mmCIF file of C-alpha atoms in Angstrom:
data_model
loop_
_atom_site.group_PDB
_atom_site.id
_atom_site.type_symbol
_atom_site.label_atom_id
_atom_site.label_comp_id
_atom_site.label_asym_id
_atom_site.label_seq_id
_atom_site.Cartn_x
_atom_site.Cartn_y
_atom_site.Cartn_z
ATOM 1 C CA UNK A 1 83.857 51.060 116.091
ATOM 2 C CA UNK A 2 84.407 54.548 116.561
ATOM 3 C CA UNK A 3 87.718 54.217 117.030
ATOM 4 C CA UNK A 4 87.843 52.835 113.333
ATOM 5 C CA UNK A 5 86.381 55.620 112.062
ATOM 6 C CA UNK A 6 88.281 58.103 113.210
ATOM 7 C CA UNK A 7 91.422 56.283 111.995
ATOM 8 C CA UNK A 8 90.224 55.795 108.797
ATOM 9 C CA UNK A 9 88.957 59.606 108.781
ATOM 10 C CA UNK A 10 92.699 60.363 109.592
ATOM 11 C CA UNK A 11 94.549 58.022 107.093
ATOM 12 C CA UNK A 12 91.908 59.580 104.635
ATOM 13 C CA UNK A 13 93.000 63.491 105.821
ATOM 14 C CA UNK A 14 96.649 62.694 105.440
ATOM 15 C CA UNK A 15 96.060 60.891 102.226
ATOM 16 C CA UNK A 16 94.282 64.057 100.742
ATOM 17 C CA UNK A 17 96.709 66.486 102.315
ATOM 18 C CA UNK A 18 100.043 64.588 101.130
ATOM 19 C CA UNK A 19 97.900 64.981 97.470
ATOM 20 C CA UNK A 20 97.936 68.566 98.204
ATOM 21 C CA UNK A 21 101.476 68.773 98.553
ATOM 22 C CA UNK A 22 102.116 67.533 95.046
ATOM 23 C CA UNK A 23 101.905 71.123 94.077
ATOM 24 C CA UNK A 24 104.459 72.811 95.652
ATOM 25 C CA UNK A 25 104.810 76.287 94.126
ATOM 26 C CA UNK A 26 106.574 79.186 95.719
ATOM 27 C CA UNK A 27 103.899 81.919 94.409
ATOM 28 C CA UNK A 28 104.113 85.722 95.144
ATOM 29 C CA UNK A 29 103.264 89.092 93.522
ATOM 30 C CA UNK A 30 105.467 92.031 92.973
ATOM 31 C CA UNK A 31 102.899 95.730 91.836
ATOM 32 C CA UNK A 32 103.583 99.485 91.409
ATOM 33 C CA UNK A 33 102.814 101.597 94.520
ATOM 34 C CA UNK A 34 102.503 104.754 91.666
ATOM 35 C CA UNK A 35 99.136 102.748 89.633
ATOM 36 C CA UNK A 36 95.221 103.038 90.771
ATOM 37 C CA UNK A 37 94.136 99.817 90.432
ATOM 38 C CA UNK A 38 90.731 101.051 90.621
ATOM 39 C CA UNK A 39 90.495 102.313 87.221
ATOM 40 C CA UNK A 40 91.122 99.494 85.258
ATOM 41 C CA UNK A 41 87.916 97.380 83.095
ATOM 42 C CA UNK A 42 89.231 96.078 80.014
ATOM 43 C CA UNK A 43 92.547 94.063 78.809
ATOM 44 C CA UNK A 44 94.107 92.149 75.840
ATOM 45 C CA UNK A 45 96.916 90.366 75.308
ATOM 46 C CA UNK A 46 100.387 91.151 74.476
ATOM 47 C CA UNK A 47 101.698 88.011 71.649
ATOM 48 C CA UNK A 48 102.703 85.221 73.353
ATOM 49 C CA UNK A 49 105.881 83.881 72.799
ATOM 50 C CA UNK A 50 106.324 80.985 71.050
ATOM 51 C CA UNK A 51 105.776 77.655 72.490
ATOM 52 C CA UNK A 52 105.298 74.717 70.004
ATOM 53 C CA UNK A 53 103.015 72.882 72.953
ATOM 54 C CA UNK A 54 100.010 73.455 74.405
ATOM 55 C CA UNK A 55 101.345 74.917 77.607
ATOM 56 C CA UNK A 56 101.250 78.489 75.885
ATOM 57 C CA UNK A 57 97.212 77.758 75.365
ATOM 58 C CA UNK A 58 96.348 76.158 78.166
ATOM 59 C CA UNK A 59 97.784 79.385 80.422
ATOM 60 C CA UNK A 60 96.420 81.859 78.520
ATOM 61 C CA UNK A 61 92.853 80.398 78.636
ATOM 62 C CA UNK A 62 93.961 80.251 82.209
ATOM 63 C CA UNK A 63 94.505 83.923 82.413
ATOM 64 C CA UNK A 64 91.192 84.619 80.623
ATOM 65 C CA UNK A 65 89.429 83.037 83.111
ATOM 66 C CA UNK A 66 90.443 84.623 85.635
ATOM 67 C CA UNK A 67 90.263 88.053 84.622
ATOM 68 C CA UNK A 68 86.764 86.860 83.582
ATOM 69 C CA UNK A 69 86.105 85.968 87.036
ATOM 70 C CA UNK A 70 87.002 89.616 88.521
ATOM 71 C CA UNK A 71 84.945 91.443 85.891
ATOM 72 C CA UNK A 72 87.121 92.307 83.195
ATOM 73 C CA UNK A 73 86.622 92.581 79.344
ATOM 74 C CA UNK A 74 88.646 91.510 76.841
ATOM 75 C CA UNK A 75 88.943 93.949 74.029
ATOM 76 C CA UNK A 76 90.909 95.002 70.722
ATOM 77 C CA UNK A 77 90.478 98.580 71.282
ATOM 78 C CA UNK A 78 91.980 100.995 73.786
ATOM 79 C CA UNK A 79 92.104 98.014 76.502
ATOM 80 C CA UNK A 80 93.336 99.393 79.921
ATOM 81 C CA UNK A 81 95.122 96.745 80.619
ATOM 82 C CA UNK A 82 97.967 94.352 78.488
ATOM 83 C CA UNK A 83 98.222 90.920 80.065
ATOM 84 C CA UNK A 84 101.366 89.243 78.940
ATOM 85 C CA UNK A 85 102.853 86.089 80.460
ATOM 86 C CA UNK A 86 106.496 84.120 80.280
ATOM 87 C CA UNK A 87 107.236 80.201 80.488
ATOM 88 C CA UNK A 88 110.737 79.992 81.779
ATOM 89 C CA UNK A 89 111.595 76.520 82.157
ATOM 90 C CA UNK A 90 114.889 76.584 83.832
ATOM 91 C CA UNK A 91 116.448 78.300 86.922
ATOM 92 C CA UNK A 92 115.977 81.911 87.666
ATOM 93 C CA UNK A 93 117.326 84.029 89.827
ATOM 94 C CA UNK A 94 114.259 86.953 90.274
ATOM 95 C CA UNK A 95 114.634 90.647 92.203
ATOM 96 C CA UNK A 96 111.365 90.630 94.267
ATOM 97 C CA UNK A 97 109.930 93.217 96.671
ATOM 98 C CA UNK A 98 108.289 92.972 100.105
ATOM 99 C CA UNK A 99 105.169 94.516 100.061
ATOM 100 C CA UNK A 100 101.965 94.537 101.995
ATOM 101 C CA UNK A 101 99.170 92.590 99.819
ATOM 102 C CA UNK A 102 98.055 94.634 97.307
ATOM 103 C CA UNK A 103 93.835 94.696 98.613
ATOM 104 C CA UNK A 104 95.411 96.170 101.543
ATOM 105 C CA UNK A 105 97.702 98.395 99.869
ATOM 106 C CA UNK A 106 94.975 99.807 97.497
ATOM 107 C CA UNK A 107 92.650 99.961 100.158
ATOM 108 C CA UNK A 108 94.988 101.952 102.511
ATOM 109 C CA UNK A 109 97.183 103.735 100.633
ATOM 110 C CA UNK A 110 100.414 104.986 102.686
ATOM 111 C CA UNK A 111 102.783 107.474 100.576
ATOM 112 C CA UNK A 112 105.532 106.757 102.578
ATOM 113 C CA UNK A 113 105.753 102.840 101.608
ATOM 114 C CA UNK A 114 108.966 102.084 99.675
ATOM 115 C CA UNK A 115 110.049 98.891 98.225
ATOM 116 C CA UNK A 116 112.158 96.879 99.678
ATOM 117 C CA UNK A 117 113.884 94.127 97.277
ATOM 118 C CA UNK A 118 114.342 90.803 98.033
ATOM 119 C CA UNK A 119 116.561 88.217 96.028
ATOM 120 C CA UNK A 120 115.499 84.899 94.808
ATOM 121 C CA UNK A 121 116.524 82.092 93.544
ATOM 122 C CA UNK A 122 114.175 79.864 92.128
ATOM 123 C CA UNK A 123 114.714 76.100 90.515
ATOM 124 C CA UNK A 124 112.581 74.083 88.161
ATOM 125 C CA UNK A 125 111.482 77.171 86.009
ATOM 126 C CA UNK A 126 108.393 79.364 86.914
ATOM 127 C CA UNK A 127 105.549 81.025 85.186
ATOM 128 C CA UNK A 128 105.750 84.985 85.647
ATOM 129 C CA UNK A 129 101.643 86.786 84.799
ATOM 130 C CA UNK A 130 102.539 90.535 84.125
ATOM 131 C CA UNK A 131 100.255 93.272 83.795
ATOM 132 C CA UNK A 132 101.148 96.934 82.252
ATOM 133 C CA UNK A 133 99.161 99.902 81.611
ATOM 134 C CA UNK A 134 98.158 100.032 78.030
ATOM 135 C CA UNK A 135 98.315 104.096 77.741
ATOM 136 C CA UNK A 136 102.204 104.165 79.617
ATOM 137 C CA UNK A 137 103.442 100.330 78.892
ATOM 138 C CA UNK A 138 104.775 100.296 82.287
ATOM 139 C CA UNK A 139 104.903 97.351 84.750
ATOM 140 C CA UNK A 140 102.195 97.281 87.363
ATOM 141 C CA UNK A 141 101.754 93.927 88.600
ATOM 142 C CA UNK A 142 103.896 90.774 88.331
ATOM 143 C CA UNK A 143 102.765 87.757 89.677
ATOM 144 C CA UNK A 144 104.624 84.647 89.372
ATOM 145 C CA UNK A 145 104.759 81.100 90.480
ATOM 146 C CA UNK A 146 108.258 78.598 90.905
ATOM 147 C CA UNK A 147 108.788 75.039 90.178
ATOM 148 C CA UNK A 148 105.916 74.962 88.206
ATOM 149 C CA UNK A 149 108.421 72.776 85.667
ATOM 150 C CA UNK A 150 110.230 70.807 88.465
ATOM 151 C CA UNK A 151 110.368 67.024 86.713
ATOM 152 C CA UNK A 152 109.222 65.626 90.608
ATOM 153 C CA UNK A 153 105.808 67.576 90.907
ATOM 154 C CA UNK A 154 103.442 65.171 90.112
ATOM 155 C CA UNK A 155 101.254 67.604 87.229
ATOM 156 C CA UNK A 156 97.011 66.302 87.078
ATOM 157 C CA UNK A 157 94.704 67.397 85.075
ATOM 158 C CA UNK A 158 94.480 70.982 84.680
ATOM 159 C CA UNK A 159 98.466 71.808 86.615
ATOM 160 C CA UNK A 160 98.377 74.677 84.702
ATOM 161 C CA UNK A 161 95.371 75.783 85.116
ATOM 162 C CA UNK A 162 95.581 75.791 88.766
ATOM 163 C CA UNK A 163 99.272 76.965 88.745
ATOM 164 C CA UNK A 164 97.497 80.235 86.979
ATOM 165 C CA UNK A 165 94.687 80.562 89.704
ATOM 166 C CA UNK A 166 97.312 80.539 92.056
ATOM 167 C CA UNK A 167 99.110 83.272 90.885
ATOM 168 C CA UNK A 168 96.059 85.263 90.187
ATOM 169 C CA UNK A 169 94.831 84.530 93.940
ATOM 170 C CA UNK A 170 97.746 87.315 94.163
ATOM 171 C CA UNK A 171 95.844 89.539 92.725
ATOM 172 C CA UNK A 172 92.401 90.443 94.286
ATOM 173 C CA UNK A 173 90.965 93.165 92.630
ATOM 174 C CA UNK A 174 88.303 93.434 90.113
ATOM 175 C CA UNK A 175 87.443 95.515 87.215
ATOM 176 C CA UNK A 176 86.445 99.182 88.093
ATOM 177 C CA UNK A 177 82.766 99.191 88.492
ATOM 178 C CA UNK A 178 83.052 95.383 89.750
ATOM 179 C CA UNK A 179 81.480 94.871 92.878
ATOM 180 C CA UNK A 180 84.031 92.556 95.015
ATOM 181 C CA UNK A 181 82.099 88.989 95.770
ATOM 182 C CA UNK A 182 84.251 85.743 96.329
ATOM 183 C CA UNK A 183 86.233 84.878 93.159
ATOM 184 C CA UNK A 184 84.723 81.255 91.622
ATOM 185 C CA UNK A 185 86.699 79.365 89.112
ATOM 186 C CA UNK A 186 84.931 79.911 85.512
#
């Protein structure tokens, strides 16, 4: 009887594990070494690209949730950050960087760090989320997920919200004055 329970548990685990693989995305981020990420408290969105589908709205709502979870406040008056995102449905060639994890770099700043480029060739489209310093309009962080629009990927309910969550998992920082805590989806 124990063997039957163990076998059933292994099958259930295998089914659950294979279900997790329906979302095969490459997720990464790049950031500016010249940025003091600890000073930002507020943000606002740049205008969204024109998209007649629900995708634009769903992505923007998901970004709002992730920014709120990190303690950032949305404001029209002098935001510290501007948030932009792009939806690219085709194949993409992208230049990224080998960098230490963002939170490690922020907490253990090393002036000798240099940008080491890497080239990517993404199929299945991608979503890019960019944070810009509002005062200088300089790009300070960009997170991205590729394979988002792959026709072979099963797109469950809240698919784009999960993609944005995966992107923001690469941005483990909190708004100025906020205490680090486990980020829970709002």
